[in-house]
Amino acid sequence: MRIALGLATMGGLLCASAAQAEMAIALVSPGIYRGPAPQCADDYRQLSRLGVQTVLDVRSFRRRQRERECACLKSYGIAYLNVPVSFRPQRDGSAERALRVLRDAERRPIYIHCEYGRDRSGLIVGLYRVRCEGWSLRAAYCEMKRFGFNSRLRGLERYFWECARR
């Protein structure tokens, strides 16, 4: 079976228009969403339809992608913040900076992402669950794993277990 795809472009981004599934966005709490990095015009439209006011990108590399994302979001009237979270957040306080942004009600509705929406964003959402919503460490960690958190990223996992209750 052959499927024809129509392609749309925006800011140099190609996207399969009709046949592509929507970006996997999950509601964390009222006004807070999480998922992967937006890749194409359809993804930016989806964020706009949700009423997202701010996108929090916690990737620590890929400068050109960040610049492109910032320009695309601006065209939809969505603010872009990059708070790079390293894979060793104990050393640089990066996870705490990202969590402060996520907690800021003035920036909501907010969408947090890293590259795939699993590891760095999973850590920040896990910290939010424990510190702001009173979740147990175990419940928050189970949710992190359900969203694909990679426990082999020892720096992120260690930070969660050692620092979530601060």
Coordinates of C-alpha atoms in Angstrom, one line a residue:
M1 CA 0.0 0.0 0.0
R2 CA 1.3 3.4 -0.9
I3 CA 0.5 6.6 1.0
A4 CA 0.9 10.0 -0.6
L5 CA 2.1 12.7 1.7
G6 CA 1.6 16.4 1.2
L7 CA 4.5 18.5 2.6
A8 CA 4.2 21.9 4.2
T9 CA 7.2 24.2 5.0
M10 CA 7.7 26.8 7.6
G11 CA 11.0 28.4 8.4
G12 CA 12.8 25.6 6.6
L13 CA 10.9 22.9 8.4
L14 CA 9.2 20.1 6.4
C15 CA 6.2 18.3 7.8
A16 CA 3.9 15.7 6.4
S17 CA 0.6 17.6 6.5
A18 CA -2.4 15.3 6.5
A19 CA -0.8 11.9 7.3
Q20 CA 1.4 12.9 10.2
A21 CA 0.2 12.1 13.7
E22 CA 0.0 15.0 16.1
M23 CA 2.9 15.7 18.4
A24 CA 2.5 13.7 21.6
I25 CA 1.7 16.3 24.1
A26 CA 0.7 15.3 27.6
L27 CA -1.1 17.5 30.2
V28 CA 1.0 17.5 33.4
S29 CA -1.3 19.8 35.5
P30 CA -3.6 22.6 34.5
G31 CA -1.5 25.0 32.4
I32 CA 1.5 22.7 32.2
Y33 CA 2.2 20.5 29.2
R34 CA 5.1 18.2 28.3
G35 CA 6.4 16.4 25.2
P36 CA 9.1 16.3 22.5
A37 CA 10.6 19.2 20.7
P38 CA 8.3 20.6 18.0
Q39 CA 9.6 19.7 14.5
C40 CA 7.4 21.3 12.0
A41 CA 4.6 23.8 11.3
D42 CA 1.9 21.4 12.4
D43 CA 3.6 21.0 15.8
Y44 CA 3.7 24.8 16.3
R45 CA 0.0 25.1 15.3
Q46 CA -0.8 22.4 17.8
L47 CA 0.9 24.4 20.6
S48 CA -0.9 27.5 19.5
R49 CA -4.3 25.7 19.5
L50 CA -3.7 24.6 23.1
G51 CA -3.2 28.3 24.0
V52 CA 0.5 27.8 25.1
Q53 CA 2.0 31.1 26.1
T54 CA 5.6 29.9 26.8
V55 CA 7.8 27.1 25.6
L56 CA 10.5 26.0 28.0
D57 CA 13.3 24.2 26.0
V58 CA 15.6 22.4 28.4
R59 CA 18.0 21.1 25.7
S60 CA 21.6 22.0 26.2
F61 CA 22.8 21.8 22.6
R62 CA 21.6 22.2 19.0
R63 CA 21.9 26.0 18.8
R64 CA 20.5 26.2 15.2
Q65 CA 17.4 24.2 16.2
R66 CA 16.8 26.5 19.2
E67 CA 17.2 29.6 16.9
R68 CA 14.7 28.1 14.4
E69 CA 12.3 27.1 17.1
C70 CA 12.4 30.6 18.7
A71 CA 11.6 32.2 15.3
C72 CA 8.7 29.8 14.6
L73 CA 7.2 30.2 18.0
K74 CA 7.5 34.0 17.7
S75 CA 5.4 33.8 14.5
Y76 CA 2.6 32.3 16.7
G77 CA 3.0 34.8 19.5
I78 CA 4.5 32.2 21.8
A79 CA 7.4 33.1 24.1
Y80 CA 10.5 30.9 24.0
L81 CA 12.9 30.2 26.9
N82 CA 15.9 28.0 26.7
V83 CA 17.1 26.9 30.2
P84 CA 19.7 24.2 29.3
V85 CA 19.6 21.3 31.7
S86 CA 22.9 19.4 31.7
F87 CA 23.2 15.7 32.3
R88 CA 24.9 16.5 35.6
P89 CA 22.6 19.1 37.1
Q90 CA 24.2 18.9 40.6
R91 CA 27.2 20.8 39.3
D92 CA 25.5 23.7 37.6
G93 CA 22.1 24.2 39.2
S94 CA 20.5 23.9 35.7
A95 CA 17.6 21.7 36.9
E96 CA 16.7 24.2 39.6
R97 CA 16.6 27.1 37.1
A98 CA 14.3 25.2 34.8
L99 CA 12.0 24.2 37.7
R100 CA 11.7 27.9 38.7
V101 CA 10.5 28.7 35.2
L102 CA 8.0 25.8 35.3
R103 CA 6.6 27.0 38.7
D104 CA 6.0 30.5 37.4
A105 CA 2.3 30.8 37.0
E106 CA 2.7 34.0 34.9
R107 CA 4.2 32.0 32.1
R108 CA 1.3 29.6 31.8
P109 CA 0.1 27.8 29.8
I110 CA 3.6 26.5 29.4
Y111 CA 5.0 23.6 27.4
I112 CA 8.3 21.9 28.5
H113 CA 10.4 19.8 26.2
C114 CA 13.9 18.4 25.7
E115 CA 14.7 16.5 22.5
Y116 CA 12.2 13.6 22.9
G117 CA 10.3 14.7 26.0
R118 CA 11.6 11.9 28.1
D119 CA 14.8 12.5 30.1
R120 CA 15.6 16.2 31.0
S121 CA 12.0 17.3 30.8
G122 CA 11.0 14.1 32.7
L123 CA 13.4 15.1 35.5
I124 CA 12.0 18.6 35.7
V125 CA 8.4 17.4 35.7
G126 CA 9.3 14.7 38.3
L127 CA 10.8 17.5 40.6
Y128 CA 7.6 19.5 40.1
R129 CA 5.4 16.6 41.0
V130 CA 7.3 16.0 44.3
R131 CA 8.0 19.6 45.4
C132 CA 4.8 21.4 44.1
E133 CA 2.1 18.8 44.1
G134 CA 3.2 16.6 47.0
W135 CA 3.7 13.4 45.0
S136 CA 5.8 10.7 46.6
L137 CA 9.2 10.1 45.1
R138 CA 8.1 6.6 43.9
A139 CA 5.0 7.9 42.2
A140 CA 6.9 10.7 40.4
Y141 CA 9.6 8.3 39.3
C142 CA 7.1 5.8 38.0
E143 CA 5.6 8.5 35.9
M144 CA 9.1 9.5 34.7
K145 CA 9.6 5.9 33.6
R146 CA 6.2 5.7 32.0
F147 CA 7.2 8.6 29.8
G148 CA 10.4 6.9 28.8
F149 CA 13.0 8.3 31.3
N150 CA 16.3 6.5 30.7
S151 CA 17.7 5.4 34.1
R152 CA 21.1 4.9 32.5
L153 CA 21.5 8.7 32.6
R154 CA 22.9 8.4 36.1
G155 CA 23.4 12.1 36.6
L156 CA 19.7 12.9 36.0
E157 CA 18.5 9.9 38.0
R158 CA 20.9 10.6 40.9
Y159 CA 19.7 14.2 41.0
F160 CA 16.1 13.2 41.2
W161 CA 16.6 10.7 44.1
E162 CA 19.0 13.0 46.0
C163 CA 17.4 16.4 45.5
A164 CA 13.6 16.0 44.8
R165 CA 12.6 16.7 48.4
R166 CA 14.7 19.9 48.8

